[in-house]
Short mmCIF file of C-alpha atoms in Angstrom, two decimals:
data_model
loop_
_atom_site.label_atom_id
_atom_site.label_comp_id
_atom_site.label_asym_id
_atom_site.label_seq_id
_atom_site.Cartn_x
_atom_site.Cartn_y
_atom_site.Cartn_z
CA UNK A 1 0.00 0.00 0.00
CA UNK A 2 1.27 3.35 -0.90
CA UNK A 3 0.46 6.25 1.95
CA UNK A 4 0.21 9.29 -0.73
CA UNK A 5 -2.88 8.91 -2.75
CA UNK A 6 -4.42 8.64 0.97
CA UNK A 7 -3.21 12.02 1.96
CA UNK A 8 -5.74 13.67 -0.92
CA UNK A 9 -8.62 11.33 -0.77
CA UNK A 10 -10.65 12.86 2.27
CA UNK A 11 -10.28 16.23 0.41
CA UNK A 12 -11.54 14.76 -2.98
CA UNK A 13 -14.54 12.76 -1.54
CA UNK A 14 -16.03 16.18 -0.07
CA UNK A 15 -15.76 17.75 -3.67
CA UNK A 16 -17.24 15.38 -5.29
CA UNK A 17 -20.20 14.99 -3.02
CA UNK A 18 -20.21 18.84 -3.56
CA UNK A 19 -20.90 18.40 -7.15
CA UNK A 20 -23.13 15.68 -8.03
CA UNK A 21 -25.19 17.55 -10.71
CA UNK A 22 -24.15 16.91 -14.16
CA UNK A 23 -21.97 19.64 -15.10
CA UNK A 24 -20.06 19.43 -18.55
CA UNK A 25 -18.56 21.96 -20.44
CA UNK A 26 -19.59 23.53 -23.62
CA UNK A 27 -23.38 23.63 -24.49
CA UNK A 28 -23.48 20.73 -22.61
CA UNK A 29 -21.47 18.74 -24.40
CA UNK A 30 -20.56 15.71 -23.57
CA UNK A 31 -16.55 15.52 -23.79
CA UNK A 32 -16.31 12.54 -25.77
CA UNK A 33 -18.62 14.15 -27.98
CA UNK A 34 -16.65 17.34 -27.93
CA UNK A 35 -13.84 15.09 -28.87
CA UNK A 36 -15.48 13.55 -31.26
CA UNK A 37 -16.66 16.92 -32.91
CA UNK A 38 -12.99 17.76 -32.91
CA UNK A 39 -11.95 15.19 -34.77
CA UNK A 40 -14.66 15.87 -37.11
CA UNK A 41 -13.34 19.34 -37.46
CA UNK A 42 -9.83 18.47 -38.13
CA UNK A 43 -10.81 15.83 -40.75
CA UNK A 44 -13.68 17.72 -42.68
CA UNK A 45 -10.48 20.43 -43.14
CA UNK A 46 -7.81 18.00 -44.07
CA UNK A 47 -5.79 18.75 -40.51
CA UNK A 48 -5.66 15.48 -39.38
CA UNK A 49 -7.18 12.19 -39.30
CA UNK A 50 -8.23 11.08 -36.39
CA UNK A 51 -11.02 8.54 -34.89
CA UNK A 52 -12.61 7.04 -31.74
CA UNK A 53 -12.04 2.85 -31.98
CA UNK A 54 -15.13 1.43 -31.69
CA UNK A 55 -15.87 -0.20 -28.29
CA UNK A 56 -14.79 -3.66 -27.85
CA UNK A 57 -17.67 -6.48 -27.64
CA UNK A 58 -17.87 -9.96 -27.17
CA UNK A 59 -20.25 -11.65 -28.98
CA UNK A 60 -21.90 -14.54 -28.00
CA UNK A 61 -25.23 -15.11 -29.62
CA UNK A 62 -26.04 -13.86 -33.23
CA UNK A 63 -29.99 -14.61 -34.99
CA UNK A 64 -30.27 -14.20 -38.74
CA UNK A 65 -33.91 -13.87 -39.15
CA UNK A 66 -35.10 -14.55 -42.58
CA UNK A 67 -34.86 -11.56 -44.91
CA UNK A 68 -33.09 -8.87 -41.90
CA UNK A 69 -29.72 -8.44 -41.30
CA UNK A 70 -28.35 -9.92 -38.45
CA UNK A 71 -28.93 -9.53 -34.66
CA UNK A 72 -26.83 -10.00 -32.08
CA UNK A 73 -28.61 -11.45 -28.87
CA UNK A 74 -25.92 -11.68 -26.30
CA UNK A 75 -23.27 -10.13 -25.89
CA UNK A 76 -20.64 -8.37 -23.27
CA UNK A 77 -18.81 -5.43 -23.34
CA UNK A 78 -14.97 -6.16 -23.58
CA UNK A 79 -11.87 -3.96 -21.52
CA UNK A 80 -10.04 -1.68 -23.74
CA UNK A 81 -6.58 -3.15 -24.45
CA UNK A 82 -5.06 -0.09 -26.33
CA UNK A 83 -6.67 3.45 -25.74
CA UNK A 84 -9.98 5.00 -27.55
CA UNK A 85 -8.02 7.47 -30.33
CA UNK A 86 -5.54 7.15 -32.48
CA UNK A 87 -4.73 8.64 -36.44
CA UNK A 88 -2.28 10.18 -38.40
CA UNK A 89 -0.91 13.96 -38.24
CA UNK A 90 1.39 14.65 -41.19
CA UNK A 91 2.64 11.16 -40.76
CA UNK A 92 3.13 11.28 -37.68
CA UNK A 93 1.12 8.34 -35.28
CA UNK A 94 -1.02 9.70 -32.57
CA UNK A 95 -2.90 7.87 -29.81
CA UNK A 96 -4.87 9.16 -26.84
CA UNK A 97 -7.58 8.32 -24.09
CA UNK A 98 -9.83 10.48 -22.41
CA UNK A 99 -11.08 10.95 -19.37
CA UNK A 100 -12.97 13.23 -17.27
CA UNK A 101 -13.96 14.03 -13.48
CA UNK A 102 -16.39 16.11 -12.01
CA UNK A 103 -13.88 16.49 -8.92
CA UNK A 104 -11.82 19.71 -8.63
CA UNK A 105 -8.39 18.85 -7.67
CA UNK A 106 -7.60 15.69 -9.19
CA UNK A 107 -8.18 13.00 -11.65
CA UNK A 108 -9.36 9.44 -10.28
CA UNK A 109 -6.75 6.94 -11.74
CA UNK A 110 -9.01 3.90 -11.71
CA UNK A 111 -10.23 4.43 -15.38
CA UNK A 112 -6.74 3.66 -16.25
CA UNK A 113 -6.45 0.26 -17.17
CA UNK A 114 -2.99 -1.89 -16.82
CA UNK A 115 -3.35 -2.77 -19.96
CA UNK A 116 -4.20 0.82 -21.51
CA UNK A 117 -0.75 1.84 -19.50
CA UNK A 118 1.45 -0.62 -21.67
CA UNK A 119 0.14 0.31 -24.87
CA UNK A 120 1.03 3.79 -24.10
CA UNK A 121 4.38 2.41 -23.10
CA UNK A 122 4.86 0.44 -26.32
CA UNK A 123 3.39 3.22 -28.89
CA UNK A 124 6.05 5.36 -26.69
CA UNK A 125 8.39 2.94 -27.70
CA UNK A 126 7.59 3.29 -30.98
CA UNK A 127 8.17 7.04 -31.24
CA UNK A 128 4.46 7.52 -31.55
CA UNK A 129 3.00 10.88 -30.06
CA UNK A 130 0.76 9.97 -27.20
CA UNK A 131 -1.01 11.71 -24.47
CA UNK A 132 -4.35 11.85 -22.54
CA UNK A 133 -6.81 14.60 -22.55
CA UNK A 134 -8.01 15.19 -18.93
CA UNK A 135 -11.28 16.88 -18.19
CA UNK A 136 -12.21 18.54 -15.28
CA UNK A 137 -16.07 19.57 -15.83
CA UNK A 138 -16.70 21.63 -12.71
CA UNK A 139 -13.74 23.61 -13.45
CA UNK A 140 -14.42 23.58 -17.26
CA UNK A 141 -10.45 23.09 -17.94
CA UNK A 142 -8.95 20.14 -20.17
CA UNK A 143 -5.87 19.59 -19.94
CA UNK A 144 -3.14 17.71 -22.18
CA UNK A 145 -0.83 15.71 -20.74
CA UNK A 146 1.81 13.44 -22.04
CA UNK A 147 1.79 9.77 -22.24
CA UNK A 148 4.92 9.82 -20.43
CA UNK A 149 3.98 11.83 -17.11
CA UNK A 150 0.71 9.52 -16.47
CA UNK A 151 3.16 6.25 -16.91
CA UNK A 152 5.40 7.79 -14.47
CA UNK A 153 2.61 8.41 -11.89
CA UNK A 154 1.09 5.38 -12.73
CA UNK A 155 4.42 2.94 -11.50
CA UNK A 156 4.32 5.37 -8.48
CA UNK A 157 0.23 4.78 -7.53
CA UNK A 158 0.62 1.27 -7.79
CA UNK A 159 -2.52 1.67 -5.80
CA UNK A 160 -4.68 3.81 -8.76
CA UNK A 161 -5.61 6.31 -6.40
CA UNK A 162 -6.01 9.97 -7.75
CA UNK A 163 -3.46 12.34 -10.29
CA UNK A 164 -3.31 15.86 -8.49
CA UNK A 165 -4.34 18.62 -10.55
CA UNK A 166 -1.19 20.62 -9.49
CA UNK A 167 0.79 17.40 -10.84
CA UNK A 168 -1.24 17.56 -14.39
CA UNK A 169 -0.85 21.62 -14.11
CA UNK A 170 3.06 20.87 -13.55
CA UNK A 171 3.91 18.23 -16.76
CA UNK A 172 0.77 19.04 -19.14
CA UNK A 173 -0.75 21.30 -20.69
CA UNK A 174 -4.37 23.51 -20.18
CA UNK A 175 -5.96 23.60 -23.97
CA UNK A 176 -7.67 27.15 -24.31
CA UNK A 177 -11.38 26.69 -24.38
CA UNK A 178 -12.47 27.53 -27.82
CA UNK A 179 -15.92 27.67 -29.74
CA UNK A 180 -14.82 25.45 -32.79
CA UNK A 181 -13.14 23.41 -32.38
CA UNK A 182 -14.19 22.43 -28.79
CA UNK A 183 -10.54 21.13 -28.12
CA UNK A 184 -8.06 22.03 -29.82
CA UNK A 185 -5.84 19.61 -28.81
CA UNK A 186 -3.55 19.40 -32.46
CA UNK A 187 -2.33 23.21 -31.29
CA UNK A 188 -0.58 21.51 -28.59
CA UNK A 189 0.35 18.82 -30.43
CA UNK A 190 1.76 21.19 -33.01
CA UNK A 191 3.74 23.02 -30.60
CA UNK A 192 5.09 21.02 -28.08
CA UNK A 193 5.03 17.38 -29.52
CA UNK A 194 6.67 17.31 -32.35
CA UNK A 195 10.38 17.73 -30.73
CA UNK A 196 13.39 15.62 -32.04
CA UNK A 197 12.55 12.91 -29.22
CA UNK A 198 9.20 11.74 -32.09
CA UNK A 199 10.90 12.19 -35.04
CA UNK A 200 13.40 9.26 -36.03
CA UNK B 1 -21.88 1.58 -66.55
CA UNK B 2 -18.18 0.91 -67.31
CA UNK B 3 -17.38 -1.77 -69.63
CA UNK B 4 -14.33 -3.21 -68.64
CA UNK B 5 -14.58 -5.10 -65.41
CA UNK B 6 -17.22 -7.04 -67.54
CA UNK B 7 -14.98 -8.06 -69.69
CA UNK B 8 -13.43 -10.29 -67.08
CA UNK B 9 -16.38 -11.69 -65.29
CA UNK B 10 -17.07 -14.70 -67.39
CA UNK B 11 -13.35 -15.63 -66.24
CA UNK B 12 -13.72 -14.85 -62.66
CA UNK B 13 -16.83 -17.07 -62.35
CA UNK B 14 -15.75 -19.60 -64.07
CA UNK B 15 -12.76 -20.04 -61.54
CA UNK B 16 -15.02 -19.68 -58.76
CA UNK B 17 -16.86 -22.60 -59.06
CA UNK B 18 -13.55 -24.28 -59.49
CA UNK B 19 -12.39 -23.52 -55.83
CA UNK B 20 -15.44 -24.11 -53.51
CA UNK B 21 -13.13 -25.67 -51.47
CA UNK B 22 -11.46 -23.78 -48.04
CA UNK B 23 -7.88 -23.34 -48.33
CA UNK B 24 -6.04 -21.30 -46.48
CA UNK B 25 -3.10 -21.21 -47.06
CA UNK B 26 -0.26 -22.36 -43.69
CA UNK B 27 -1.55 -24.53 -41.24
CA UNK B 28 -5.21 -23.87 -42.01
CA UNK B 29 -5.28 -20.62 -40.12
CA UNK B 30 -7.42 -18.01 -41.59
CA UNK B 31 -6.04 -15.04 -43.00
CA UNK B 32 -7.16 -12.68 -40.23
CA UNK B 33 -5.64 -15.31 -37.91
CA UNK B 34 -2.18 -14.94 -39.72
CA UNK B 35 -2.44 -11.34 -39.54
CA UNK B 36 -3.20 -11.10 -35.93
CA UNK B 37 0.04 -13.57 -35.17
CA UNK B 38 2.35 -11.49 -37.20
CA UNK B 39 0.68 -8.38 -35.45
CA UNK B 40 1.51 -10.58 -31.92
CA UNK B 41 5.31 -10.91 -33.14
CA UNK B 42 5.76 -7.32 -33.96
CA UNK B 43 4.59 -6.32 -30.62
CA UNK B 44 5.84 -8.51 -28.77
CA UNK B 45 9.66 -7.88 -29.97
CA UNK B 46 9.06 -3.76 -30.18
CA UNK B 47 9.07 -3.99 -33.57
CA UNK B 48 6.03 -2.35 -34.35
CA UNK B 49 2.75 -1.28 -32.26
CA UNK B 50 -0.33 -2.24 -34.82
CA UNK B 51 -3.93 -4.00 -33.44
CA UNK B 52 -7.28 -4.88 -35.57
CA UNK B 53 -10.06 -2.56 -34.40
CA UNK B 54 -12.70 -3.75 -32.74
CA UNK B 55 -15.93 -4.77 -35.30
CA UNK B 56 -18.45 -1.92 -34.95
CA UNK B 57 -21.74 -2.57 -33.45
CA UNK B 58 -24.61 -0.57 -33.16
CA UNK B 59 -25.88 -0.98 -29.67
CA UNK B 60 -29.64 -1.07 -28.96
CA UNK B 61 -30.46 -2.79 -25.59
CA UNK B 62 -28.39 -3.58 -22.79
CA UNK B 63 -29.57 -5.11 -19.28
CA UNK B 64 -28.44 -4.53 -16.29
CA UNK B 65 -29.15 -7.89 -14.63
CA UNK B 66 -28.52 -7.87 -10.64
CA UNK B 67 -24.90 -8.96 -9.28
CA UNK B 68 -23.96 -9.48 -13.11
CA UNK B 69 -22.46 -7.52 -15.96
CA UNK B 70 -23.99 -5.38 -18.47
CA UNK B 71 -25.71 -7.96 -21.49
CA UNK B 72 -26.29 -6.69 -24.18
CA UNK B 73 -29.28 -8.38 -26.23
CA UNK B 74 -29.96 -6.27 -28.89
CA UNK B 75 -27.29 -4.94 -31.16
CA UNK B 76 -26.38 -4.88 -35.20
CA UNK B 77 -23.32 -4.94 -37.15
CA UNK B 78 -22.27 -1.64 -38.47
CA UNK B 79 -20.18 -1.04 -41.92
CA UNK B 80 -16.73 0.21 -40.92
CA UNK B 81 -15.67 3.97 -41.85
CA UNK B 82 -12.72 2.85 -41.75
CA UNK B 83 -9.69 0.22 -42.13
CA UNK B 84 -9.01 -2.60 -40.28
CA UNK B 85 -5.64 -2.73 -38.52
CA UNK B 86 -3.86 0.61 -37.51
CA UNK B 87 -0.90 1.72 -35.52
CA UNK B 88 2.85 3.05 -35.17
CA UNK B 89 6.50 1.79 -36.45
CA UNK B 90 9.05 3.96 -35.86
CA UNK B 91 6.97 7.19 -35.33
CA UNK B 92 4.78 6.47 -38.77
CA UNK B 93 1.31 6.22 -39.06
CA UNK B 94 0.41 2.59 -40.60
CA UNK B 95 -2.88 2.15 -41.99
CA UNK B 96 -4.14 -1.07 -43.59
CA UNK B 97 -7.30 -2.75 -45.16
CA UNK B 98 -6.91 -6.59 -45.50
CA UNK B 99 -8.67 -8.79 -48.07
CA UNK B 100 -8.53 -12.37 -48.87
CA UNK B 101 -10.56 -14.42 -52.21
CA UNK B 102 -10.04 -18.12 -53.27
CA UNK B 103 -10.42 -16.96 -56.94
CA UNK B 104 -7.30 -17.47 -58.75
CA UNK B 105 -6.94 -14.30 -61.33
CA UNK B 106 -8.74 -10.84 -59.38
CA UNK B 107 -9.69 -9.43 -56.21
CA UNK B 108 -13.32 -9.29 -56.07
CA UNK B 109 -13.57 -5.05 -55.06
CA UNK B 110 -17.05 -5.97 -53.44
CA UNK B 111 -15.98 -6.08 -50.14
CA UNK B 112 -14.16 -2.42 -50.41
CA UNK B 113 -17.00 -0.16 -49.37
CA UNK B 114 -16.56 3.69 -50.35
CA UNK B 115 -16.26 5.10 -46.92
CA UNK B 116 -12.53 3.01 -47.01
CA UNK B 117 -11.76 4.41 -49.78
CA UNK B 118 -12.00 8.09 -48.95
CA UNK B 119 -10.41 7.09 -45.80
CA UNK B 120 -7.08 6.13 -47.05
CA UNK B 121 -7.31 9.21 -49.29
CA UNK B 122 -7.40 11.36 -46.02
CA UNK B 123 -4.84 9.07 -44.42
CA UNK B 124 -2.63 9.57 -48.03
CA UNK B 125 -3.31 12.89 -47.60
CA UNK B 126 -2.22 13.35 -44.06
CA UNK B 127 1.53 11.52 -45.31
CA UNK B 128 0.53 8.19 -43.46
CA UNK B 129 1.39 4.89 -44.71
CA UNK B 130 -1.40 3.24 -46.11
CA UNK B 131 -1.66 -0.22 -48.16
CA UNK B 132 -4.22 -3.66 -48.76
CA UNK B 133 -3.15 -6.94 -47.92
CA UNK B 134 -4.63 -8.97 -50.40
CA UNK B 135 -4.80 -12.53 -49.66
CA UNK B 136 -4.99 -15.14 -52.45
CA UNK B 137 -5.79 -18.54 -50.66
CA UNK B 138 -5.92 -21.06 -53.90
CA UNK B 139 -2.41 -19.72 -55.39
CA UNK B 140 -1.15 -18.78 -51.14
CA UNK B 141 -0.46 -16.04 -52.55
CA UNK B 142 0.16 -12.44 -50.43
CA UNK B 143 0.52 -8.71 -52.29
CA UNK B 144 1.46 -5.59 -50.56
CA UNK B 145 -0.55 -2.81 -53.20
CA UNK B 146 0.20 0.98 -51.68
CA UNK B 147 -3.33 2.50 -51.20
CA UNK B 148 -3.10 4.79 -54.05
CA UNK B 149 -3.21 1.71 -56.26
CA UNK B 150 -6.18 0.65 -55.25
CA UNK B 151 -7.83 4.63 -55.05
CA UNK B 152 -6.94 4.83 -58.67
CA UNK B 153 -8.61 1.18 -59.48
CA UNK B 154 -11.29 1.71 -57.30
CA UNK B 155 -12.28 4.99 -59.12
CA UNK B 156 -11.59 3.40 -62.69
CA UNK B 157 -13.76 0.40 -61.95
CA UNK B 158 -16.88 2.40 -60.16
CA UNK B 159 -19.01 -0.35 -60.26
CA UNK B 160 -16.64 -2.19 -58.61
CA UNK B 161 -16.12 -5.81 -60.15
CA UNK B 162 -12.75 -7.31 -59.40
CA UNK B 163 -9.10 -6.25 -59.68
CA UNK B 164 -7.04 -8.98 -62.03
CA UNK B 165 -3.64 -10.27 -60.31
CA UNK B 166 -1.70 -8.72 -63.09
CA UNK B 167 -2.71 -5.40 -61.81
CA UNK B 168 -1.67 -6.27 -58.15
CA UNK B 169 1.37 -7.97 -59.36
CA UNK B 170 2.35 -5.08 -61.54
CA UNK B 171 2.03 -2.40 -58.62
CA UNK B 172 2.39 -4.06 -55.50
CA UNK B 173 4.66 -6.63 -53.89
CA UNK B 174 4.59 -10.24 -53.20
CA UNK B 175 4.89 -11.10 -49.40
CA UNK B 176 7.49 -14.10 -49.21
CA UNK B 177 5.38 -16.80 -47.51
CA UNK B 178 7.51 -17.08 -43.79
CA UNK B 179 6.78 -19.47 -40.76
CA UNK B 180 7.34 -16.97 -38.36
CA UNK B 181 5.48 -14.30 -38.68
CA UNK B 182 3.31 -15.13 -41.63
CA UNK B 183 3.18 -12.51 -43.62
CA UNK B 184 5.97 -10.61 -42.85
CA UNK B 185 4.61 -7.15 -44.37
CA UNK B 186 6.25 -4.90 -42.16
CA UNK B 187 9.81 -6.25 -44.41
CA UNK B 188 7.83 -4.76 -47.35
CA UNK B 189 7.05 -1.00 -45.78
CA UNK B 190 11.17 -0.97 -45.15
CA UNK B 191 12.15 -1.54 -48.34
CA UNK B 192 9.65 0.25 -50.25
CA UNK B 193 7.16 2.52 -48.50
CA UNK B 194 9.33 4.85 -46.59
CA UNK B 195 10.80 6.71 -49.04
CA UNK B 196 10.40 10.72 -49.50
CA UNK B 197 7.32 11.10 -50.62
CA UNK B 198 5.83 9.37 -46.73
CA UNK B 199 8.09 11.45 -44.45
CA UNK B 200 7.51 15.36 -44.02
#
């Protein structure tokens, strides 16, 4: 057991008791449709090319009723080995999850899957550009931060307790709200990513 | 209606009926099988980061039954927007649609629905590296074509018939049958696809 993450987590269970309404950003938006609308944005204008993986299913039981396409009857939703985003920016390989939290002072690791951390290790690895985009709805700030920073905190919370804000504040980066797109995220990309350390 | 891909039909059919048979080629794995092995062997020695996305389904009922997981028991197959198999090797963006027929002389282009196509025009467009792996199981027979091979078919033959082997063999690039991985592919993108005209 690690004694950090419980230093924060009386402090974080008042906020979010504090704000239990539904409170998300943007015309209420939700952010993976913000995301989403993004992406949209960036492809419709030949920025970048970017999409959500569909979610993973197992599927059990499939009917094929005469004359209808066919229906699945049972099936289970799946864990996420890799993360939700990935596409191309001027060749370049990017990947990202998302993730948001109605708390106010830090992000709840326990969406972070073991599995989702590797991948971001190997795409790292690869000299892919990878990150997460963190959303903090009460506040209405997102923040970019890279792959690298949430790996490190990760091996230290072996517990998957919470990320401080002042931690993401620290090693990411706060995208400016904007009307269209939502998140701009490829700004950030554009300025800080695209160092020596991707390029091979 | 264009002429041409009529031209070969007769052919095509005729060779159909010739191979009812399954025959895959190695060890009776399917060709998505193969794939995912030589996907397994790239990641597993850091060689490259690339995963089949999940099949999209359209989700229409889930319940919630007590002390059990989310079943879903009403849901439909979607058409995908976009390819099959995705991810990073050495910082580039690879992109890939994957196809296999037991007919001995074309590619049946059935099976490539439009919405690919414009996608690996955006992913062309956006410098990522973007190909078919075209699967002949009667001859076991695998060809690399670059995705701008099969744009330019696809647009030629609009009602979309079948693409003759001397087309793929005049463009693309035989994939040297291997034990280990299978279909060794990411050998071909060294050697040919990473030229100038893929990096920015």
């Amino acid at each position: 057991m690690v004694n950090y993450p419980h230093k924060i987590r009386p402090q974080i269970q008042k906020h979010t008791s504090q704000t239990k309404a539904v409170d998300f950003a943007n015309r209420g938006m939700s952010f993976e449709k913000m995301i989403n609308e993004t992406n949209q944005y960036y492809l419709s204008r030949g920025l970048a090319v970017i999409h959500k993986k569909p979610t993973p299913i197992q599927i059990v039981r499939v009917d094929y009723p005469q004359r209808s396409r066919a229906k699945i009857v049972e099936a289970y939703f799946r864990q996420a080995s890799t993360t939700d985003y990935s596409g191309v920016y001027q060749g370049h390989y990017i990947d990202f999850e998302a993730k948001e939290t109605r708390q106010k002072h830090s992000m709840p690791m326990k969406n972070f899957h073991v599995h989702q951390i590797e991948h971001m290790e190997q795409v790292l690895a690869q000299k892919g550009i990878c990150f997460v985009l963190l959303h903090f709805s009460s506040l209405k700030e997102t923040y970019l931060l890279p792959a690298s920073y949430l790996i490190a905190f990760f091996k230290i919370d072996q517990g998957g307790k919470s990320m401080p804000l002042t931690y993401i504040q620290e090693h990411g980066y706060l995208i400016a709200p904007a009307a269209f797109p939502s998140i701009p995220y490829l700004d950030i990309i554009k300025e800080n990513l695209l160092g020596g350390k991707h390029d091979s």
